[in-house]
Short mmCIF file of C-alpha atoms in Angstrom, two decimals:
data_model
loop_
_atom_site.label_atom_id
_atom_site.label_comp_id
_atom_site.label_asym_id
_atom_site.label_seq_id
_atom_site.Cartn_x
_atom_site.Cartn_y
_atom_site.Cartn_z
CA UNK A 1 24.06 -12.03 -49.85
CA UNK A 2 24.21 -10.18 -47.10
CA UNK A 3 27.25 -7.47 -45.32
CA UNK A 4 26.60 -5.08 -43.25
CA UNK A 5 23.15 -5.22 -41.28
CA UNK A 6 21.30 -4.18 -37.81
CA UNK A 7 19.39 -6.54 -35.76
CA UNK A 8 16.35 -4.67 -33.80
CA UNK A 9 14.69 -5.87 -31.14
CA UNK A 10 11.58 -4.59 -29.46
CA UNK A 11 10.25 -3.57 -25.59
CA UNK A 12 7.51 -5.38 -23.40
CA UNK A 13 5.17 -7.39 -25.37
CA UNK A 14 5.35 -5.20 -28.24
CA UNK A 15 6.41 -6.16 -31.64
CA UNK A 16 8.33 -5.39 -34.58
CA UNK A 17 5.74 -2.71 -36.74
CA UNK A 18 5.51 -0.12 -33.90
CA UNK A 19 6.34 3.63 -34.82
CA UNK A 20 9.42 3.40 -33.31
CA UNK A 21 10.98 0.91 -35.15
CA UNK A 22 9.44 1.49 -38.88
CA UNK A 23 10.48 4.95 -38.26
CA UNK A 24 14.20 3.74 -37.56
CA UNK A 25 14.21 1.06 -40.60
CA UNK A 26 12.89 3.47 -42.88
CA UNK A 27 15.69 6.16 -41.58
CA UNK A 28 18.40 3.18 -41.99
CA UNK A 29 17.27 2.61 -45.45
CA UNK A 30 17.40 6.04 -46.57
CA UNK A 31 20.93 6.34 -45.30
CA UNK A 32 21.82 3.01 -47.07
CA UNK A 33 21.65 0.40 -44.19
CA UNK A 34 19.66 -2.63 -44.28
CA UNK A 35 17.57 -3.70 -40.76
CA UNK A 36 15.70 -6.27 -39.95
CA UNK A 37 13.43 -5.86 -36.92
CA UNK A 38 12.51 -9.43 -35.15
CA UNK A 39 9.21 -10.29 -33.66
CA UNK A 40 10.25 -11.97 -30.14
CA UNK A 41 8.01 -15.14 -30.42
CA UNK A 42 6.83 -14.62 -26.20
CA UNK A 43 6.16 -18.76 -26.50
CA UNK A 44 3.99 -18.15 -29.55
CA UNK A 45 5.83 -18.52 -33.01
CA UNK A 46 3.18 -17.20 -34.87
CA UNK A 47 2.87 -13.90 -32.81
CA UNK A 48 2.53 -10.48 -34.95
CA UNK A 49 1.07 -7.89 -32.92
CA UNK A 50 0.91 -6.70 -29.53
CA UNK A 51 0.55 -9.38 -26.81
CA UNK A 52 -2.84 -10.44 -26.37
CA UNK A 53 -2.99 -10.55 -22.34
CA UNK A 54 -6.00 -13.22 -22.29
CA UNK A 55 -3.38 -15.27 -23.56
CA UNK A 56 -1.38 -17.53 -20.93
CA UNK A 57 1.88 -16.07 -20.33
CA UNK A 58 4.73 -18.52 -20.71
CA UNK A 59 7.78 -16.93 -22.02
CA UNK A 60 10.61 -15.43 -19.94
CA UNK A 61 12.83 -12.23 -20.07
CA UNK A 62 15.79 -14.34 -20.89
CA UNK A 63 14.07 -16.35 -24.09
CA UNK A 64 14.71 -12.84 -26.12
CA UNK A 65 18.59 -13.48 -24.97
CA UNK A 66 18.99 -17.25 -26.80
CA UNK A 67 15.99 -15.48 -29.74
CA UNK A 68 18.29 -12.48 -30.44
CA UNK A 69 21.36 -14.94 -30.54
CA UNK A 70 19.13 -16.91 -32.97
CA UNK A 71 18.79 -14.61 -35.49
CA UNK A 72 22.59 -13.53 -35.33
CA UNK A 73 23.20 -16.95 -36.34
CA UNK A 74 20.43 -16.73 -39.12
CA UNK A 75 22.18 -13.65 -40.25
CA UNK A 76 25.45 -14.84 -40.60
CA UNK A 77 24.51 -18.15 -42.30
CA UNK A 78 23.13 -15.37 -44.99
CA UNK A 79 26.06 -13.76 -45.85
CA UNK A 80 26.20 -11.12 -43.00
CA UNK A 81 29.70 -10.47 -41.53
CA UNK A 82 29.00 -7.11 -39.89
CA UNK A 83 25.50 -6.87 -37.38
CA UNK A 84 24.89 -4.66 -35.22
CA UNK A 85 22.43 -5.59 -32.23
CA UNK A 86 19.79 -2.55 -31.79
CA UNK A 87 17.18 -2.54 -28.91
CA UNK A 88 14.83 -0.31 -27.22
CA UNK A 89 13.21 -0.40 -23.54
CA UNK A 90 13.41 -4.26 -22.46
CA UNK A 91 14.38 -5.00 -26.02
CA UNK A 92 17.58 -2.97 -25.54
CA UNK A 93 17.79 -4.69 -21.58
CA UNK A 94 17.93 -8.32 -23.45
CA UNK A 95 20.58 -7.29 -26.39
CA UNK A 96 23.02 -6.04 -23.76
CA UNK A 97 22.35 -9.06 -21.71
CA UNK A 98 22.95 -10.95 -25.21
CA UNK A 99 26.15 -8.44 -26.14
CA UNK A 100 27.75 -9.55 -22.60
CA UNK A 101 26.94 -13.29 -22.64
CA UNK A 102 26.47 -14.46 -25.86
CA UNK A 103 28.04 -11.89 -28.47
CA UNK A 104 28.59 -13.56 -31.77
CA UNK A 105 32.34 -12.31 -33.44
CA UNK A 106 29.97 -11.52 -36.27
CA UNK A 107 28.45 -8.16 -34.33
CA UNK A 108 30.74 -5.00 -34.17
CA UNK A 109 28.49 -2.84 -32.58
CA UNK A 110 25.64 -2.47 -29.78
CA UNK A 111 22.67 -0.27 -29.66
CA UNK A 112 20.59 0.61 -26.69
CA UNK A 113 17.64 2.82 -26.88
CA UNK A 114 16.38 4.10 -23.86
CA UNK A 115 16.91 0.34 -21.90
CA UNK A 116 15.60 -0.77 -18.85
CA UNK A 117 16.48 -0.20 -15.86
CA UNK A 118 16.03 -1.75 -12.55
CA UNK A 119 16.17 -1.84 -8.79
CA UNK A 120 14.64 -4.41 -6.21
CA UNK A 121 13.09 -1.50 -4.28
CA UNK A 122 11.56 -0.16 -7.25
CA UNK A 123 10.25 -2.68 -8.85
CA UNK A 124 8.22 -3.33 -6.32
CA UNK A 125 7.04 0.24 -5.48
CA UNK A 126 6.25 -0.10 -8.90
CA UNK A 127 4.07 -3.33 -8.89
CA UNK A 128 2.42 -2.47 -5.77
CA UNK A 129 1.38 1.08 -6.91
CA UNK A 130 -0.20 -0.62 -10.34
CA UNK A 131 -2.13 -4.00 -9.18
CA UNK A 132 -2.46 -2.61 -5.03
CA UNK A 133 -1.07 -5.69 -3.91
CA UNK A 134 2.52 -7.05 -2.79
CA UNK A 135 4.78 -8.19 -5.20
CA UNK A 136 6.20 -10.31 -2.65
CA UNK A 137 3.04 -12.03 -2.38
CA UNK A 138 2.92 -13.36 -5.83
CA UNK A 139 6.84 -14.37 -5.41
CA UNK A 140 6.16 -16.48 -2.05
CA UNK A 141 2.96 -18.40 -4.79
CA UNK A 142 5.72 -18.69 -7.09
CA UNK A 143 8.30 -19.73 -5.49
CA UNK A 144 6.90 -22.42 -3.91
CA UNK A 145 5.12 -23.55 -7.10
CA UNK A 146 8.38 -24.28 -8.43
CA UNK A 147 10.12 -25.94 -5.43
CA UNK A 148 6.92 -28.19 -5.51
CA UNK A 149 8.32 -29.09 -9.41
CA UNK A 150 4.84 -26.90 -10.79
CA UNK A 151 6.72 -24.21 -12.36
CA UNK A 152 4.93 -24.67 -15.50
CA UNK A 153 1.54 -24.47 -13.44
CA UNK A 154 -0.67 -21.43 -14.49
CA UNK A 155 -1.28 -18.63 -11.36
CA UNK A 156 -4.65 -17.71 -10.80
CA UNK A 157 -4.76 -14.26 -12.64
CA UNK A 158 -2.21 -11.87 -11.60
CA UNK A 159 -0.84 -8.44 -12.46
CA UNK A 160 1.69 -9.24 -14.88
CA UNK A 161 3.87 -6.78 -16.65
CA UNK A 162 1.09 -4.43 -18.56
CA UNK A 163 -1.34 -7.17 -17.90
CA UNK A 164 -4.39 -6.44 -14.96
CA UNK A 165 -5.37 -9.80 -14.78
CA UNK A 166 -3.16 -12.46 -16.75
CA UNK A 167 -2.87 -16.34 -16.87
CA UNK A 168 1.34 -16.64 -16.30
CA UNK A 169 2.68 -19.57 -15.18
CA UNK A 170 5.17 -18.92 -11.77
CA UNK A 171 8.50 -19.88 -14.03
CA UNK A 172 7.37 -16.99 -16.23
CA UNK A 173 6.25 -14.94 -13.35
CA UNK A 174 9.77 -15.35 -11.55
CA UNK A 175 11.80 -14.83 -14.78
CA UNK A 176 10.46 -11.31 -15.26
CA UNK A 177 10.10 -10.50 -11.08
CA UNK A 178 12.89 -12.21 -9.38
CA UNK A 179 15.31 -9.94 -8.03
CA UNK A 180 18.20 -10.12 -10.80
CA UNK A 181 21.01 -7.24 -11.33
CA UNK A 182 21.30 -8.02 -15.16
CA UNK A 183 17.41 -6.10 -15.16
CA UNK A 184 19.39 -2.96 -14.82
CA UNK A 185 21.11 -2.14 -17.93
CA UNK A 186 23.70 0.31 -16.46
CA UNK A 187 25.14 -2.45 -14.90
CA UNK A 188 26.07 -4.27 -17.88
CA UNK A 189 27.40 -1.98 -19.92
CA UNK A 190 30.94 -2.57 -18.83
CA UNK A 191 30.95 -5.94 -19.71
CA UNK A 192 29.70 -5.36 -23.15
CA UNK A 193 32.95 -6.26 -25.57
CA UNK A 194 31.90 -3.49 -28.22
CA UNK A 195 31.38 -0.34 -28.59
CA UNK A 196 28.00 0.97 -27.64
CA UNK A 197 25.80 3.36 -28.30
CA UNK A 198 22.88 4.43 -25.67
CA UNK A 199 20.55 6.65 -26.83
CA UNK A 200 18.42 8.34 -23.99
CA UNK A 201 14.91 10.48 -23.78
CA UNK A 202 15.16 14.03 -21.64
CA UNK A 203 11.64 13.47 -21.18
CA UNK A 204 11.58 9.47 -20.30
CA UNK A 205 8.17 8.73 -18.54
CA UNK A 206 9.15 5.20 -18.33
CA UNK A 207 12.79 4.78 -18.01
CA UNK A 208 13.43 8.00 -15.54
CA UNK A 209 16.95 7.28 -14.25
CA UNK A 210 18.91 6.23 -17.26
CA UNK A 211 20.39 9.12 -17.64
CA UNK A 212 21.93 9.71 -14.47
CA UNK A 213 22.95 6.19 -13.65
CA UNK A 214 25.73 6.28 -16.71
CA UNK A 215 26.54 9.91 -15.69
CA UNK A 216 27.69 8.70 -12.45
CA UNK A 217 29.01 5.96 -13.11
CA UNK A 218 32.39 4.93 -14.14
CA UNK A 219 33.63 6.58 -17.83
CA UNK A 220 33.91 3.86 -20.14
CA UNK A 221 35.98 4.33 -22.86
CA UNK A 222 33.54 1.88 -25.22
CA UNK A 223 29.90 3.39 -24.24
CA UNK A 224 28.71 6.76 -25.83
CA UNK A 225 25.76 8.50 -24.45
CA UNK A 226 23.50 10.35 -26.20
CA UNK A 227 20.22 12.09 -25.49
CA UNK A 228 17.71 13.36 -27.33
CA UNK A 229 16.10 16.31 -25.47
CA UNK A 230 12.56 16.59 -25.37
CA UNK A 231 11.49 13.35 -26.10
CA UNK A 232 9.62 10.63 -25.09
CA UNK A 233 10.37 7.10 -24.60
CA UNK A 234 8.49 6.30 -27.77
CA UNK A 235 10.90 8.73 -29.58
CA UNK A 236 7.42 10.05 -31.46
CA UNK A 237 7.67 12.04 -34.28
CA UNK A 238 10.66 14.35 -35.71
CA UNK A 239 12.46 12.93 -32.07
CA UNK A 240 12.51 9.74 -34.36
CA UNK A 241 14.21 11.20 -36.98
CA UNK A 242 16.38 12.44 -34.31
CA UNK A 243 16.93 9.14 -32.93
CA UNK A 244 17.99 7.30 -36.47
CA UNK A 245 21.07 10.26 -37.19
CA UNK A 246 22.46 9.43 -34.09
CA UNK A 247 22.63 5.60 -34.83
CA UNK A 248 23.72 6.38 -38.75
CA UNK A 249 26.29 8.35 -37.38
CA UNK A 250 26.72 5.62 -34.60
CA UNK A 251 27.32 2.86 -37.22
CA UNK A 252 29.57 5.26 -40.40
CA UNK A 253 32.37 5.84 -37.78
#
């Protein structure tokens, strides 16, 4: 049986073995707390390992939401009356969506390690700069795709998250590029019921305005922030071990 455990849930296409998170579980472990790091299934079940971008892309940001809720449920039908929700990069984007929409009475405490964030304007500075074309382009193709009823119709191949040239049907390609404010995670974290943990890199590469987002924003009383200086997004080496004392600490008071 089951008591106390933490839920963790990883970034863009990734999965559940990266460094980052066997470096946490095998911190939580040593310090006496039991993990269990999910694989989100990204429309494939039998997934293990990185996305494979020749693969069609048919999942959307917001499956991980109704996954992560999921697994609460498979938690708690185990024996586990005290989870706390852990994610990093998107991963930590979808468990605060989860924590402010569909937070089980089962989870005590949320997470967040270096999470998304997000602005119209940037997002697509951002696409542009990576595949050199308009990302309103591909939402016009979209869009209309699923007014005709085609949502489930595959794009011809398309810039698609880390993918150059992928197969991604337009509901899949709207899920993860419509304009949507939950993207930035900032923005949720006053509706998130528990208290919260965000854990942020100094030297972020990919998430480069975390940091001062919640330090201008509104103090809230629930939401600690915490940064690790010098490192990365990836929280490589001895930041990792720098990374799991915060969250013990995080979860024995």
């Amino acid at each position: 049986m089951l008591d106390g455990i933490a839920l963790i849930t990883h970034g863009t296409l990734a999965h559940s073995s990266m460094e980052i998170i066997k470096s946490l579980q095998e911190n939580l472990q040593t310090a006496d707390h039991s993990s269990l790091a999910i694989n989100l299934s990204l429309a494939d079940a039998e997934r293990e390992f990185m996305y494979d971008c020749k693969v069609p892309h048919r999942h959307r940001h917001q499956d991980a939401v109704m996954e992560i809720e999921s697994w609460v449920g498979w938690l708690k039908e185990k024996g586990a009356t005290s989870v706390t929700v852990i994610g990093h990069s998107r991963g930590g984007n979808q468990t605060a969506w989860y924590a402010t929409e569909r937070i089980s009475e089962a989870v005590d405490k949320v997470v967040l390690i270096a999470p998304a964030t997000w602005s119209k304007t940037a997002a697509s500075q951002a696409y542009e700069s990576r595949y050199k074309v308009s990302l309103a382009t591909h939402m016009e193709k979209a869009d209309n795709l699923v007014r005709d009823g085609q949502g489930g119709s595959i794009m011809s191949p398309v810039g698609f998250l880390y993918c150059a040239q992928a197969d991604v049907t337009a509901d899949s390609f709207l899920a993860y590029y419509r304009p949507d404010k939950r993207f930035n995670t900032p923005d949720l974290l006053a509706d998130i019921p528990r208290p919260t943990l965000v854990v942020a890199a100094s030297d972020d590469k990919v998430i480069r305005d975390l940091i001062s987002q919640i330090q201008s924003g509104p103090s809230m009383d629930h939401i600690k922030l915490e940064v690790v200086d010098g490192a990365g997004h990836f929280f490589r080496a001895l930041y990792g071990e720098d990374l799991s004392d915060l969250i013990v600490e995080f979860l024995e008071n």
